[in-house]
Amino acid sequence: MASPLGPLLLVGDDVTLRAIHMNEPAAGPPWLDGLESDPVAFRDVIEQLEAYFMGDRVTFDVPLHPVGTPFQEAVWAAVAAIPYGTTRSYAEIAAAVGRPSAFRAVGLANGRNPLPIVVPCHRVIGSSGALTGYSGGIGRKRHLLDLERRTLARGGHLSPGQCHPVPDRSGKVAGQRG
């Protein structure tokens, strides 16, 4: 599907979405060879992604089936719980999965998230607030965070103290000095 991030390749079975690839299919895993295109099968996913990119959707309601190790799946579940327009650090995700010193392993698991955007790995940032690593590239990560910030500014709201604010292009958050 076409998107503001470039083409997205949606991969699934008869029931679930299994992966979203942001890079050209040739850069994907070998199992992508021989897949058949069926845009009708992803009609709901495409509609929800299009609404997300328009700023009209803040959550997704599609059946997912990411495949990973138990640790990766725990990290992806914690990442999926990050509210729209907010961020969490790798250390916070590590604590959330009961492995507070495993922030580097969280980074690796986050980088292997097969469902970017829907499982919002772009919302995971460094402890300093810096944008770090994203399988789709830092530019795409910034684009998604900016989209969410604009959508919230347009009318969404979050309770004070509920979350970390999303940093702006300079890496700073509103009211931060230095």
PDB file of N, CA and C in Angstrom, residues 38-125:
ATOM      1  N   ASP A  38      -2.901  -9.818  -2.474  1.00  0.00           N
ATOM      2  CA  ASP A  38      -4.348  -9.869  -2.314  1.00  0.00           C
ATOM      3  C   ASP A  38      -4.792  -8.660  -1.499  1.00  0.00           C
ATOM      4  N   PRO A  39      -4.923  -7.483  -2.148  1.00  0.00           N
ATOM      5  CA  PRO A  39      -5.282  -6.277  -1.416  1.00  0.00           C
ATOM      6  C   PRO A  39      -6.637  -6.362  -0.724  1.00  0.00           C
ATOM      7  N   VAL A  40      -7.540  -7.187  -1.230  1.00  0.00           N
ATOM      8  CA  VAL A  40      -8.845  -7.339  -0.597  1.00  0.00           C
ATOM      9  C   VAL A  40      -8.698  -7.934   0.802  1.00  0.00           C
ATOM     10  N   ALA A  41      -7.741  -8.840   0.958  1.00  0.00           N
ATOM     11  CA  ALA A  41      -7.532  -9.478   2.257  1.00  0.00           C
ATOM     12  C   ALA A  41      -7.124  -8.467   3.325  1.00  0.00           C
ATOM     13  N   PHE A  42      -6.550  -7.355   2.922  1.00  0.00           N
ATOM     14  CA  PHE A  42      -6.063  -6.351   3.877  1.00  0.00           C
ATOM     15  C   PHE A  42      -6.891  -5.075   3.874  1.00  0.00           C
ATOM     16  N   ARG A  43      -8.110  -5.144   3.363  1.00  0.00           N
ATOM     17  CA  ARG A  43      -8.947  -3.945   3.265  1.00  0.00           C
ATOM     18  C   ARG A  43      -9.066  -3.221   4.612  1.00  0.00           C
ATOM     19  N   ASP A  44      -9.384  -3.952   5.700  1.00  0.00           N
ATOM     20  CA  ASP A  44      -9.525  -3.316   7.019  1.00  0.00           C
ATOM     21  C   ASP A  44      -8.210  -2.702   7.486  1.00  0.00           C
ATOM     22  N   VAL A  45      -7.122  -3.424   7.294  1.00  0.00           N
ATOM     23  CA  VAL A  45      -5.810  -2.922   7.714  1.00  0.00           C
ATOM     24  C   VAL A  45      -5.466  -1.651   6.942  1.00  0.00           C
ATOM     25  N   ILE A  46      -5.675  -1.679   5.638  1.00  0.00           N
ATOM     26  CA  ILE A  46      -5.369  -0.517   4.802  1.00  0.00           C
ATOM     27  C   ILE A  46      -6.219   0.676   5.217  1.00  0.00           C
ATOM     28  N   GLU A  47      -7.500   0.460   5.431  1.00  0.00           N
ATOM     29  CA  GLU A  47      -8.370   1.560   5.858  1.00  0.00           C
ATOM     30  C   GLU A  47      -7.912   2.144   7.192  1.00  0.00           C
ATOM     31  N   GLN A  48      -7.533   1.281   8.135  1.00  0.00           N
ATOM     32  CA  GLN A  48      -7.086   1.763   9.442  1.00  0.00           C
ATOM     33  C   GLN A  48      -5.749   2.492   9.341  1.00  0.00           C
ATOM     34  N   LEU A  49      -4.832   1.981   8.543  1.00  0.00           N
ATOM     35  CA  LEU A  49      -3.552   2.669   8.362  1.00  0.00           C
ATOM     36  C   LEU A  49      -3.765   4.020   7.674  1.00  0.00           C
ATOM     37  N   GLU A  50      -4.603   4.056   6.656  1.00  0.00           N
ATOM     38  CA  GLU A  50      -4.878   5.333   5.981  1.00  0.00           C
ATOM     39  C   GLU A  50      -5.474   6.344   6.957  1.00  0.00           C
ATOM     40  N   ALA A  51      -6.398   5.904   7.811  1.00  0.00           N
ATOM     41  CA  ALA A  51      -6.998   6.796   8.805  1.00  0.00           C
ATOM     42  C   ALA A  51      -5.952   7.257   9.812  1.00  0.00           C
ATOM     43  N   TYR A  52      -5.044   6.369  10.211  1.00  0.00           N
ATOM     44  CA  TYR A  52      -3.948   6.737  11.117  1.00  0.00           C
ATOM     45  C   TYR A  52      -3.097   7.835  10.478  1.00  0.00           C
ATOM     46  N   PHE A  53      -2.709   7.645   9.229  1.00  0.00           N
ATOM     47  CA  PHE A  53      -1.862   8.629   8.561  1.00  0.00           C
ATOM     48  C   PHE A  53      -2.577   9.960   8.342  1.00  0.00           C
ATOM     49  N   MET A  54      -3.893   9.951   8.291  1.00  0.00           N
ATOM     50  CA  MET A  54      -4.669  11.185   8.163  1.00  0.00           C
ATOM     51  C   MET A  54      -4.886  11.848   9.528  1.00  0.00           C
ATOM     52  N   GLY A  55      -4.490  11.173  10.599  1.00  0.00           N
ATOM     53  CA  GLY A  55      -4.708  11.705  11.944  1.00  0.00           C
ATOM     54  C   GLY A  55      -6.100  11.450  12.462  1.00  0.00           C
ATOM     55  N   ASP A  56      -6.821  10.519  11.840  1.00  0.00           N
ATOM     56  CA  ASP A  56      -8.188  10.217  12.235  1.00  0.00           C
ATOM     57  C   ASP A  56      -8.315   8.944  13.059  1.00  0.00           C
ATOM     58  N   ARG A  57      -7.220   8.264  13.331  1.00  0.00           N
ATOM     59  CA  ARG A  57      -7.250   7.020  14.115  1.00  0.00           C
ATOM     60  C   ARG A  57      -6.039   7.006  15.026  1.00  0.00           C
ATOM     61  N   VAL A  58      -6.262   6.636  16.290  1.00  0.00           N
ATOM     62  CA  VAL A  58      -5.147   6.591  17.242  1.00  0.00           C
ATOM     63  C   VAL A  58      -4.883   5.184  17.757  1.00  0.00           C
ATOM     64  N   THR A  59      -5.754   4.238  17.426  1.00  0.00           N
ATOM     65  CA  THR A  59      -5.540   2.839  17.788  1.00  0.00           C
ATOM     66  C   THR A  59      -5.876   1.975  16.581  1.00  0.00           C
ATOM     67  N   PHE A  60      -5.459   0.724  16.651  1.00  0.00           N
ATOM     68  CA  PHE A  60      -5.741  -0.227  15.579  1.00  0.00           C
ATOM     69  C   PHE A  60      -6.544  -1.379  16.143  1.00  0.00           C
ATOM     70  N   ASP A  61      -7.424  -1.905  15.322  1.00  0.00           N
ATOM     71  CA  ASP A  61      -8.280  -3.005  15.719  1.00  0.00           C
ATOM     72  C   ASP A  61      -8.228  -4.065  14.629  1.00  0.00           C
ATOM     73  N   VAL A  62      -7.072  -4.702  14.518  1.00  0.00           N
ATOM     74  CA  VAL A  62      -6.891  -5.770  13.537  1.00  0.00           C
ATOM     75  C   VAL A  62      -6.246  -6.954  14.247  1.00  0.00           C
ATOM     76  N   PRO A  63      -6.611  -8.165  13.876  1.00  0.00           N
ATOM     77  CA  PRO A  63      -5.970  -9.332  14.497  1.00  0.00           C
ATOM     78  C   PRO A  63      -4.510  -9.433  14.050  1.00  0.00           C
ATOM     79  N   LEU A  64      -3.630  -9.593  15.027  1.00  0.00           N
ATOM     80  CA  LEU A  64      -2.188  -9.633  14.766  1.00  0.00           C
ATOM     81  C   LEU A  64      -1.618 -10.988  15.145  1.00  0.00           C
ATOM     82  N   HIS A  65      -0.543 -11.347  14.479  1.00  0.00           N
ATOM     83  CA  HIS A  65       0.167 -12.574  14.827  1.00  0.00           C
ATOM     84  C   HIS A  65       1.673 -12.393  14.578  1.00  0.00           C
ATOM     85  N   PRO A  66       2.308 -11.549  15.426  1.00  0.00           N
ATOM     86  CA  PRO A  66       3.763 -11.451  15.286  1.00  0.00           C
ATOM     87  C   PRO A  66       4.409 -12.713  15.856  1.00  0.00           C
ATOM     88  N   VAL A  67       5.474 -13.151  15.240  1.00  0.00           N
ATOM     89  CA  VAL A  67       6.162 -14.356  15.689  1.00  0.00           C
ATOM     90  C   VAL A  67       7.550 -13.974  16.172  1.00  0.00           C
ATOM     91  N   GLY A  68       7.855 -14.351  17.408  1.00  0.00           N
ATOM     92  CA  GLY A  68       9.164 -14.066  17.973  1.00  0.00           C
ATOM     93  C   GLY A  68       9.422 -14.953  19.169  1.00  0.00           C
ATOM     94  N   THR A  69      10.520 -14.698  19.832  1.00  0.00           N
ATOM     95  CA  THR A  69      10.832 -15.426  21.059  1.00  0.00           C
ATOM     96  C   THR A  69       9.889 -14.952  22.155  1.00  0.00           C
ATOM     97  N   PRO A  70       9.773 -15.690  23.251  1.00  0.00           N
ATOM     98  CA  PRO A  70       8.928 -15.211  24.353  1.00  0.00           C
ATOM     99  C   PRO A  70       9.341 -13.818  24.844  1.00  0.00           C
ATOM    100  N   PHE A  71      10.647 -13.550  24.899  1.00  0.00           N
ATOM    101  CA  PHE A  71      11.097 -12.223  25.328  1.00  0.00           C
ATOM    102  C   PHE A  71      10.672 -11.160  24.318  1.00  0.00           C
ATOM    103  N   GLN A  72      10.878 -11.417  23.028  1.00  0.00           N
ATOM    104  CA  GLN A  72      10.463 -10.458  22.004  1.00  0.00           C
ATOM    105  C   GLN A  72       8.963 -10.188  22.089  1.00  0.00           C
ATOM    106  N   GLU A  73       8.187 -11.231  22.240  1.00  0.00           N
ATOM    107  CA  GLU A  73       6.743 -11.061  22.308  1.00  0.00           C
ATOM    108  C   GLU A  73       6.334 -10.260  23.545  1.00  0.00           C
ATOM    109  N   ALA A  74       7.043 -10.446  24.671  1.00  0.00           N
ATOM    110  CA  ALA A  74       6.759  -9.649  25.869  1.00  0.00           C
ATOM    111  C   ALA A  74       7.087  -8.180  25.619  1.00  0.00           C
ATOM    112  N   VAL A  75       8.208  -7.924  24.952  1.00  0.00           N
ATOM    113  CA  VAL A  75       8.584  -6.542  24.618  1.00  0.00           C
ATOM    114  C   VAL A  75       7.548  -5.938  23.685  1.00  0.00           C
ATOM    115  N   TRP A  76       7.144  -6.667  22.662  1.00  0.00           N
ATOM    116  CA  TRP A  76       6.165  -6.132  21.714  1.00  0.00           C
ATOM    117  C   TRP A  76       4.834  -5.843  22.404  1.00  0.00           C
ATOM    118  N   ALA A  77       4.452  -6.674  23.368  1.00  0.00           N
ATOM    119  CA  ALA A  77       3.208  -6.419  24.112  1.00  0.00           C
ATOM    120  C   ALA A  77       3.340  -5.134  24.935  1.00  0.00           C
ATOM    121  N   ALA A  78       4.496  -4.925  25.554  1.00  0.00           N
ATOM    122  CA  ALA A  78       4.718  -3.696  26.324  1.00  0.00           C
ATOM    123  C   ALA A  78       4.733  -2.480  25.404  1.00  0.00           C
ATOM    124  N   VAL A  79       5.330  -2.614  24.238  1.00  0.00           N
ATOM    125  CA  VAL A  79       5.364  -1.525  23.262  1.00  0.00           C
ATOM    126  C   VAL A  79       3.952  -1.230  22.763  1.00  0.00           C
ATOM    127  N   ALA A  80       3.161  -2.268  22.534  1.00  0.00           N
ATOM    128  CA  ALA A  80       1.786  -2.076  22.058  1.00  0.00           C
ATOM    129  C   ALA A  80       0.948  -1.310  23.080  1.00  0.00           C
ATOM    130  N   ALA A  81       1.341  -1.337  24.342  1.00  0.00           N
ATOM    131  CA  ALA A  81       0.591  -0.652  25.401  1.00  0.00           C
ATOM    132  C   ALA A  81       0.970   0.825  25.539  1.00  0.00           C
ATOM    133  N   ILE A  82       1.965   1.299  24.791  1.00  0.00           N
ATOM    134  CA  ILE A  82       2.353   2.715  24.875  1.00  0.00           C
ATOM    135  C   ILE A  82       1.248   3.547  24.232  1.00  0.00           C
ATOM    136  N   PRO A  83       0.665   4.483  24.969  1.00  0.00           N
ATOM    137  CA  PRO A  83      -0.431   5.271  24.402  1.00  0.00           C
ATOM    138  C   PRO A  83       0.020   6.135  23.224  1.00  0.00           C
ATOM    139  N   TYR A  84      -0.918   6.380  22.350  1.00  0.00           N
ATOM    140  CA  TYR A  84      -0.718   7.234  21.181  1.00  0.00           C
ATOM    141  C   TYR A  84      -0.162   8.590  21.620  1.00  0.00           C
ATOM    142  N   GLY A  85       0.824   9.071  20.881  1.00  0.00           N
ATOM    143  CA  GLY A  85       1.370  10.397  21.138  1.00  0.00           C
ATOM    144  C   GLY A  85       2.320  10.471  22.304  1.00  0.00           C
ATOM    145  N   THR A  86       2.677   9.329  22.862  1.00  0.00           N
ATOM    146  CA  THR A  86       3.583   9.312  24.001  1.00  0.00           C
ATOM    147  C   THR A  86       4.798   8.460  23.661  1.00  0.00           C
ATOM    148  N   THR A  87       5.787   8.526  24.497  1.00  0.00           N
ATOM    149  CA  THR A  87       6.974   7.708  24.300  1.00  0.00           C
ATOM    150  C   THR A  87       7.358   7.041  25.608  1.00  0.00           C
ATOM    151  N   ARG A  88       8.150   6.004  25.485  1.00  0.00           N
ATOM    152  CA  ARG A  88       8.752   5.317  26.623  1.00  0.00           C
ATOM    153  C   ARG A  88      10.203   5.050  26.257  1.00  0.00           C
ATOM    154  N   SER A  89      11.030   4.959  27.266  1.00  0.00           N
ATOM    155  CA  SER A  89      12.440   4.651  27.017  1.00  0.00           C
ATOM    156  C   SER A  89      12.631   3.134  26.967  1.00  0.00           C
ATOM    157  N   TYR A  90      13.753   2.734  26.406  1.00  0.00           N
ATOM    158  CA  TYR A  90      14.094   1.313  26.382  1.00  0.00           C
ATOM    159  C   TYR A  90      14.169   0.780  27.811  1.00  0.00           C
ATOM    160  N   ALA A  91      14.700   1.578  28.728  1.00  0.00           N
ATOM    161  CA  ALA A  91      14.794   1.158  30.131  1.00  0.00           C
ATOM    162  C   ALA A  91      13.407   0.964  30.743  1.00  0.00           C
ATOM    163  N   GLU A  92      12.466   1.831  30.409  1.00  0.00           N
ATOM    164  CA  GLU A  92      11.102   1.681  30.929  1.00  0.00           C
ATOM    165  C   GLU A  92      10.438   0.414  30.390  1.00  0.00           C
ATOM    166  N   ILE A  93      10.681   0.114  29.139  1.00  0.00           N
ATOM    167  CA  ILE A  93      10.125  -1.119  28.576  1.00  0.00           C
ATOM    168  C   ILE A  93      10.783  -2.324  29.251  1.00  0.00           C
ATOM    169  N   ALA A  94      12.080  -2.261  29.471  1.00  0.00           N
ATOM    170  CA  ALA A  94      12.777  -3.353  30.151  1.00  0.00           C
ATOM    171  C   ALA A  94      12.172  -3.591  31.540  1.00  0.00           C
ATOM    172  N   ALA A  95      11.917  -2.527  32.265  1.00  0.00           N
ATOM    173  CA  ALA A  95      11.294  -2.659  33.590  1.00  0.00           C
ATOM    174  C   ALA A  95       9.886  -3.239  33.463  1.00  0.00           C
ATOM    175  N   ALA A  96       9.158  -2.812  32.444  1.00  0.00           N
ATOM    176  CA  ALA A  96       7.780  -3.285  32.253  1.00  0.00           C
ATOM    177  C   ALA A  96       7.715  -4.785  31.984  1.00  0.00           C
ATOM    178  N   VAL A  97       8.764  -5.341  31.380  1.00  0.00           N
ATOM    179  CA  VAL A  97       8.770  -6.782  31.101  1.00  0.00           C
ATOM    180  C   VAL A  97       9.510  -7.565  32.186  1.00  0.00           C
ATOM    181  N   GLY A  98       9.838  -6.875  33.289  1.00  0.00           N
ATOM    182  CA  GLY A  98      10.460  -7.557  34.419  1.00  0.00           C
ATOM    183  C   GLY A  98      11.941  -7.824  34.274  1.00  0.00           C
ATOM    184  N   ARG A  99      12.605  -7.131  33.357  1.00  0.00           N
ATOM    185  CA  ARG A  99      14.042  -7.306  33.131  1.00  0.00           C
ATOM    186  C   ARG A  99      14.698  -5.935  33.092  1.00  0.00           C
ATOM    187  N   PRO A 100      14.740  -5.216  34.225  1.00  0.00           N
ATOM    188  CA  PRO A 100      15.158  -3.812  34.217  1.00  0.00           C
ATOM    189  C   PRO A 100      16.564  -3.540  33.689  1.00  0.00           C
ATOM    190  N   SER A 101      17.433  -4.507  33.706  1.00  0.00           N
ATOM    191  CA  SER A 101      18.783  -4.260  33.182  1.00  0.00           C
ATOM    192  C   SER A 101      18.924  -4.676  31.723  1.00  0.00           C
ATOM    193  N   ALA A 102      17.857  -5.129  31.104  1.00  0.00           N
ATOM    194  CA  ALA A 102      17.923  -5.665  29.738  1.00  0.00           C
ATOM    195  C   ALA A 102      17.523  -4.635  28.688  1.00  0.00           C
ATOM    196  N   PHE A 103      17.855  -3.361  28.919  1.00  0.00           N
ATOM    197  CA  PHE A 103      17.425  -2.337  27.965  1.00  0.00           C
ATOM    198  C   PHE A 103      18.042  -2.522  26.591  1.00  0.00           C
ATOM    199  N   ARG A 104      19.253  -3.052  26.505  1.00  0.00           N
ATOM    200  CA  ARG A 104      19.842  -3.306  25.181  1.00  0.00           C
ATOM    201  C   ARG A 104      19.103  -4.438  24.458  1.00  0.00           C
ATOM    202  N   ALA A 105      18.757  -5.471  25.211  1.00  0.00           N
ATOM    203  CA  ALA A 105      17.983  -6.575  24.623  1.00  0.00           C
ATOM    204  C   ALA A 105      16.608  -6.082  24.184  1.00  0.00           C
ATOM    205  N   VAL A 106      16.034  -5.144  24.938  1.00  0.00           N
ATOM    206  CA  VAL A 106      14.769  -4.537  24.543  1.00  0.00           C
ATOM    207  C   VAL A 106      14.955  -3.818  23.209  1.00  0.00           C
ATOM    208  N   GLY A 107      16.059  -3.103  23.058  1.00  0.00           N
ATOM    209  CA  GLY A 107      16.338  -2.416  21.798  1.00  0.00           C
ATOM    210  C   GLY A 107      16.409  -3.387  20.629  1.00  0.00           C
ATOM    211  N   LEU A 108      17.059  -4.519  20.839  1.00  0.00           N
ATOM    212  CA  LEU A 108      17.143  -5.524  19.772  1.00  0.00           C
ATOM    213  C   LEU A 108      15.765  -6.100  19.447  1.00  0.00           C
ATOM    214  N   ALA A 109      14.992  -6.415  20.492  1.00  0.00           N
ATOM    215  CA  ALA A 109      13.650  -6.958  20.270  1.00  0.00           C
ATOM    216  C   ALA A 109      12.768  -5.923  19.570  1.00  0.00           C
ATOM    217  N   ASN A 110      12.876  -4.676  19.993  1.00  0.00           N
ATOM    218  CA  ASN A 110      12.092  -3.607  19.379  1.00  0.00           C
ATOM    219  C   ASN A 110      12.444  -3.470  17.896  1.00  0.00           C
ATOM    220  N   GLY A 111      13.730  -3.598  17.585  1.00  0.00           N
ATOM    221  CA  GLY A 111      14.185  -3.516  16.201  1.00  0.00           C
ATOM    222  C   GLY A 111      13.713  -4.672  15.340  1.00  0.00           C
ATOM    223  N   ARG A 112      13.314  -5.750  15.966  1.00  0.00           N
ATOM    224  CA  ARG A 112      12.816  -6.912  15.215  1.00  0.00           C
ATOM    225  C   ARG A 112      11.289  -6.979  15.199  1.00  0.00           C
ATOM    226  N   ASN A 113      10.647  -5.945  15.688  1.00  0.00           N
ATOM    227  CA  ASN A 113       9.187  -5.890  15.671  1.00  0.00           C
ATOM    228  C   ASN A 113       8.707  -6.035  14.227  1.00  0.00           C
ATOM    229  N   PRO A 114       7.939  -7.087  13.933  1.00  0.00           N
ATOM    230  CA  PRO A 114       7.496  -7.278  12.554  1.00  0.00           C
ATOM    231  C   PRO A 114       6.293  -6.417  12.161  1.00  0.00           C
ATOM    232  N   LEU A 115       5.733  -5.673  13.133  1.00  0.00           N
ATOM    233  CA  LEU A 115       4.516  -4.908  12.865  1.00  0.00           C
ATOM    234  C   LEU A 115       4.675  -3.435  13.223  1.00  0.00           C
ATOM    235  N   PRO A 116       5.675  -2.759  12.620  1.00  0.00           N
ATOM    236  CA  PRO A 116       5.831  -1.342  12.948  1.00  0.00           C
ATOM    237  C   PRO A 116       4.551  -0.570  12.632  1.00  0.00           C
ATOM    238  N   ILE A 117       4.379   0.519  13.284  1.00  0.00           N
ATOM    239  CA  ILE A 117       3.214   1.403  13.220  1.00  0.00           C
ATOM    240  C   ILE A 117       2.096   0.822  14.087  1.00  0.00           C
ATOM    241  N   VAL A 118       1.630  -0.392  13.772  1.00  0.00           N
ATOM    242  CA  VAL A 118       0.541  -1.002  14.532  1.00  0.00           C
ATOM    243  C   VAL A 118       1.012  -1.382  15.933  1.00  0.00           C
ATOM    244  N   VAL A 119       2.163  -1.993  16.050  1.00  0.00           N
ATOM    245  CA  VAL A 119       2.849  -2.173  17.334  1.00  0.00           C
ATOM    246  C   VAL A 119       3.905  -1.066  17.326  1.00  0.00           C
ATOM    247  N   PRO A 120       3.615   0.044  18.004  1.00  0.00           N
ATOM    248  CA  PRO A 120       4.295   1.323  17.752  1.00  0.00           C
ATOM    249  C   PRO A 120       5.721   1.424  18.295  1.00  0.00           C
ATOM    250  N   CYS A 121       6.626   0.689  17.688  1.00  0.00           N
ATOM    251  CA  CYS A 121       8.023   0.715  18.128  1.00  0.00           C
ATOM    252  C   CYS A 121       8.662   2.086  17.918  1.00  0.00           C
ATOM    253  N   HIS A 122       8.040   2.939  17.100  1.00  0.00           N
ATOM    254  CA  HIS A 122       8.560   4.299  16.920  1.00  0.00           C
ATOM    255  C   HIS A 122       8.418   5.120  18.197  1.00  0.00           C
ATOM    256  N   ARG A 123       7.600   4.676  19.138  1.00  0.00           N
ATOM    257  CA  ARG A 123       7.388   5.409  20.395  1.00  0.00           C
ATOM    258  C   ARG A 123       8.427   5.076  21.456  1.00  0.00           C
ATOM    259  N   VAL A 124       9.403   4.236  21.129  1.00  0.00           N
ATOM    260  CA  VAL A 124      10.459   3.894  22.086  1.00  0.00           C
ATOM    261  C   VAL A 124      11.683   4.743  21.754  1.00  0.00           C
ATOM    262  N   ILE A 125      12.165   5.455  22.780  1.00  0.00           N
ATOM    263  CA  ILE A 125      13.266   6.404  22.597  1.00  0.00           C
ATOM    264  C   ILE A 125      14.344   6.140  23.640  1.00  0.00           C
TER     265      ILE A 125
END
